[in-house]
Structure formats: C-alpha cells, structure tokens
Amino acid sequence: MVEEAQNPTDRMSWLKRLGIVSKYSFSTSQAAILVGLVVFLLVTFVLASMTGALWLPLFDIVWNPSSFDIERTIFFQLRMPKVLMAGVVGATLALAGACLQGMFRNPLADPGLLGVASGAALGATSFIVLGGYLPFPNWFEPYGLPVAAAIGATLVTLFLYAFTRRQGRLNLVTLILVGIAINAMGGVGLGLLQYASDDNQLRSLTFWMMGSFGRSTWDAIIPAFFIMAPASYFLLRSVRSLDLLQLGDGEARNLGIDVHRVRKSIVFGVAAIVGAGVAIVGMIGFVGLVVPHIVRLLGGPIHRYVIPASALLGASTLILADLISRTIVVPAELPVGLVTAFIGSPCLLWLLLKTRIHS
Amino acid sequence: MTLSANNVSVKLGDAEILKGVSCQVEPCRTTAVIGANGSGKSTLLRTLTGEYSPNEGTVLLDGINIASLSPLDQAQHRALMSQNPSIAFDFLVSEIIEMGWVQDSLPHKFLKESLAEVSRLCGIESFLQRAFNGLSGGEQQRVHFARVLLQIWNASHDDTSRYLLLDEPTSNLDMAYELEILKLTKLVSSQGMGALVVLHDLNLAARFADFVYLLVDGRVFCEGTVVEVFTEEVLSETYQVPIRVERHGELNRLLVIAN
C-alpha cells in the first residue's frame, strides 16, 4: 500500500481527514478551473483593495508604511474590512445556494427560499423602526442591527425545525411551503414596519434592504466570522452526501447516507450563514442562485467541485459587485444589492430560458 | 454467510404487510421473489435493506442484526437496484457510477480498477464520458446497474459476502435489456454474490432463479426450486387465474402460460 501515497487524493489527505474532500480526485479541467478561480479571487481582491474613492498604492503601503499613514489607515480600517466582508458574504451565500440546490435537487433553489433571509430582514427592520423606543445602552447601538437580524434568522430556523419535527421528518415539499409562508409573513411584517416608520427610518430601511457593505467594520466582521466558519464547515462536509442525494433519498440511504442528519446540517448551516450575512450587509440576492449555475456550466455538477468553486466564484463576484458599487458614482456609493440584482436578474432569465429548452 | 429475514413482520401504518416471513439470500445463488401485486414483495426487499424495520423478527447480515450495523457498513455489503431515479443535473456517466463507490477505506486505485471492470461487464465503457441525461432509458438502466454493482464490488478480494437486491429491475425495459440485466445478475451471482430479484414475469423467474419464494398476502406460500414452486395448482391458486406450466423441449425450461 506504500506506493499509494503517490496518487492525487492521498496528497489531499488532510482535507480528507476533515471529511471535506472524498476519495475522488478532480478531473484536469475541474482542477484548472479551481486554480483559475483562486487566481481570479486574488486579482479581484487586490484590485478592489486598491480601487475606490481614493486610489491606494497597495504595494507602497506594504513595503514603505511610514510614508503612507493616511492611506494605511484607510486601507486597514475602511477598505480592507469591506473587501473582506464582500468576499466572505459572497463565498458563503454561493456556498449556501449550491448546497440548497443540491439538497432540493432543483437548480432554482435559493438561500432566500427557506424564509431565513426574511426572518433576518424582519428582525433588522424591527430594530431600525422600533429600536429607538427601547432603552438600549449607548454602547449597544452598533451591535443592535446584526443582533436583531440574527435573532430573526434564528427564530425562523427554530420555527422551521419545530414545524418539520412535528411532522416527524424533514419533508422537502413541506419545507418549501413553510418557506413560502414565512416569506409572505415576513413581507407583511416589513410592510407594516415601513408604514409605521418616519422619513429618516424609511430611508435607512430602504438602503439596508438594497444591501450595502457600509457597516462592514472589524467589529461586525469578527462575530460574523465566528458564525459563518463553523456553518461553512458543516456545509463543506456534506459534498459527497449531496452527490448521492441526486439519486433520491432512498438510494442515498442505501448507499450509507444518514439522509435526515445531512438535511439538518444543511438547513441549519444555510440558516446561520444567511442570517449572519443579512445582518451585516442587508439583502443581497442572486449570488446564491446564479454563481453555482455558472460553476456547473464550467465544470459539471459533481459537488466536490461545485461547492468549493461556488465559494471562490461567489467571493470574487461580490467583491467585484462591491467594487462597481463604490466606483460607478464616485464619491457616492450605490447599494451593492442593486448591482447584484442588475447583473443577476438577466442571468436568471437566461437560466430559466435555458432550463426550459433543456427539458 | 447469508442475508436472511427471520420470522419478520412489518406494519406500515395500520396494515400488516409482512406476517412472519423467513427467507434467505445465499451467495452463489439467484433467488427470486414472486407473488401477486400487494403480496409484500417490495416490502420484503426494503426490510432486507433496513429501510423498514420489522415489528417482529430480525434481519441478519452474515449473522449480525442489521439494526446494529451503521448505514455505511450495510452499504458495503448489500446494494439495492430499484426504479430508475431521474437526475436533475447533467452528470457524466462515470460520475453516476462513481456514486456507488462506498469502500471509503480503499485507495483510489481500487476505484479506477473496479469502475473499469464493472463498466466492461455492463458493456458501457464506450459512453463513460457522455452525459447521463442524454442516454436512452435502457442505457440509463445499465448505468444504474453498473453503479449498484460497483457499490458491492469486491475490489480488494476480501472474503466477506455481498448481496445484490433487485426490485423489479426490468419493469421499464424492453425484452433485450431485461434479459441482459438478469444475465448479468446471474453472472455475478455465479461468481459468488448472493442475488435476490423481485420479479413480476414468471417466465423470467423460471429461467433465471435457482430458488423461489412465492409470497401470498404477506406470507411465504411456497418456497423451493423452480420445479418445486412452478406447479399449475400452486400458481393458479396464487394468481386466481387458470395457469398452465409446460416444459419447452428445445429450450429445456419451464414456460408459464395464463389460460
């Protein structure tokens, strides 16, 4: 067995031990695409860090820090957390989308589908409109919005869990229908709150709902990271199960998969990611839907490739979208949700058209 | 070394589908389960795979109660071929077959070798790199069969036994594919696997089975070799129609004809 150490999967044994990469290697083209996506991500990251209302000569800042004090402050305190946040949110949203599409065996599933995004949005909106009436201490003020959104997302998740548990098992149709119902209720709640809000609040609400990286400071990123990292780990672990689920629940079970456990970890992983993401950057649509599609078109649907590739492309996509939103109307900033929707909706239409022709 | 149901009763909802059924799947033998619609054939199969847990009785895999085995342990020793699942995404044929690989502890080399052997056996080497959804129904069925075979392929030539369970594998195939799947089943069982096939078509059962269980209303009504079970009295009573059983001189096998 000693000579086996030479084969490609054994070189990734540390990933294997974490349960992330299964015993299959990537095809040459998939490996090339993954490498390409890593390079693309690095390029967009550097480009986005340098470009903005103020041009930051990144290399000078790194090599010669003393002569670029202001630039350094801007870079580390403003630009960097923003770009990082865009990357993290983009990666996790695309990851969540790819996992949901795999789990639902439906290429049109979306992280907003389960109603968790609505829950988070409702929580955040409640805070914007009603927070002023509550006796919060001053120091709590910056944390209020993310905490409220996270509470909303968690409540919806618990509701989903309780509802599906009551029915004995996690039935997919029930899950989708419950998601639709929650989205509708969330819509009513949002409407009521908008109706009740004053002009200032309404403006703040509108901007938040369009999505923005404006609040991405280190204080916001670190707690989000602690929520997103374990959730992403659970999602990454399920790559092989997602492939087997394509054969149907019964077949997956016969192949040794604990179907209910896998579903649960995907549902809660997605809930945590979407909740944390919405809390900090607001509603950003289409990344979770469109990115996994592009990835599948490039290198096929096998999940050990789709999942990491979606995360990589999702990160670069949102970094680019944020770059566009920051530079297109300098010195103002367009809400990034508008940019993703502007790019994403024609993509969605094209996908729908293509799917119909296929079937 | 058998996969066996011992005095198994299974209730689904309020209905008792299986009532004290015992049966054995032995290596090197093709066992057929026949019976009218609703007699409990599929339920028996799904009890043997652990999908349904028996209210009474036990299912033993080589002497171990399957309730105490992990899903993966079971998957490495028995595989079920059921109705063709439809696939939402555009997988390659080779990727579909690879999904059957559950021998996690074995190195990659074994997967490659087994995949090559299985696809040669099923005659699908030529379209391994084609899109699965572009294949005809019969070709798709062969790919699924290859995947199921790969699942229990004895890649490392250990001495544990493997069981292949087929739930009406021929229901949406034309005659040529039907024969092909059953011939392949017969081939792998002659090489050491235990095979259990639920069949509607009595003539196929008569041709391929080494041993037959005839289920009636959730009980084993009759069991034995084809010659023992396929008598005009037994089959006529089971199916409630007059049935003639004749030996075809030239083919030298039993033919079942409904009057």
XYZ file of C-alpha atoms in Angstrom, chain A residues 1 3-4 7-10 16 23-25 30 101-102 105-108 240 242-244 246-248 250-251 253-258 293 296 299-304 354 358, chain B residues 46 49-52 71-72 74-75 78-83 85-92 95-96 98-104 106-112 144 147-148 151:
86
model
C 0.000 0.000 0.000
C 3.104 3.262 -3.301
C -0.446 4.615 -2.911
C -1.936 9.172 -6.021
C -3.625 12.581 -6.180
C -6.243 12.040 -3.471
C -3.671 10.976 -0.919
C -9.894 14.034 3.579
C -11.600 9.868 -2.164
C -12.072 11.126 -5.693
C -9.702 13.429 -7.423
C -12.011 20.964 -12.843
C -29.840 23.444 -4.944
C -28.178 20.097 -4.372
C -32.412 18.584 -6.411
C -33.594 21.782 -8.013
C -31.319 24.226 -9.847
C -33.579 27.159 -8.935
C -20.422 13.552 -1.079
C -25.107 15.954 -1.833
C -23.990 13.897 -4.828
C -25.708 10.788 -3.518
C -29.186 13.306 -6.505
C -30.175 9.638 -6.774
C -33.099 10.213 -4.416
C -33.939 6.058 -0.782
C -30.872 5.443 -2.928
C -29.844 5.805 2.273
C -28.939 2.538 0.570
C -25.516 3.992 -0.126
C -24.956 4.560 3.569
C -26.011 8.193 3.965
C -27.963 9.334 7.017
C -25.057 27.710 -12.081
C -21.802 23.904 -13.062
C -17.020 22.122 -14.859
C -20.035 19.877 -14.316
C -22.333 19.221 -11.367
C -20.212 16.972 -9.131
C -20.366 18.603 -5.706
C -16.767 18.082 -4.616
C -32.103 27.517 -20.964
C -33.379 21.534 -21.857
C -36.922 -2.989 1.711
C -32.110 -3.356 3.144
C -33.089 -1.895 6.510
C -35.357 0.791 5.059
C -38.290 -0.668 7.019
C -25.756 2.579 7.187
C -22.255 2.539 5.667
C -24.692 -2.177 5.332
C -23.989 -0.277 2.131
C -25.618 -5.137 0.098
C -26.921 -2.977 -2.730
C -30.412 -2.336 -3.988
C -31.380 -1.661 -7.567
C -34.801 -0.062 -7.673
C -36.672 2.128 -10.119
C -34.115 7.690 -10.311
C -34.252 10.766 -12.531
C -31.252 13.065 -12.225
C -31.686 16.845 -12.064
C -28.167 17.909 -13.044
C -26.020 16.969 -16.035
C -23.706 14.352 -14.579
C -21.342 12.279 -16.676
C -19.729 10.267 -12.216
C -23.055 8.470 -11.749
C -18.702 6.530 -9.047
C -21.545 7.478 -6.713
C -21.823 3.770 -5.953
C -18.313 3.599 -4.531
C -18.619 3.174 -0.763
C -15.329 1.413 0.011
C -14.019 4.549 1.707
C -9.612 1.594 -0.064
C -7.192 3.713 -2.111
C -8.157 5.446 -5.339
C -6.516 2.765 -7.488
C -9.194 0.252 -6.491
C -11.973 2.601 -7.570
C -10.410 3.014 -11.011
C -27.526 2.373 -12.711
C -23.384 1.779 -10.115
C -25.164 -0.777 -7.944
C -21.241 -0.489 -4.606
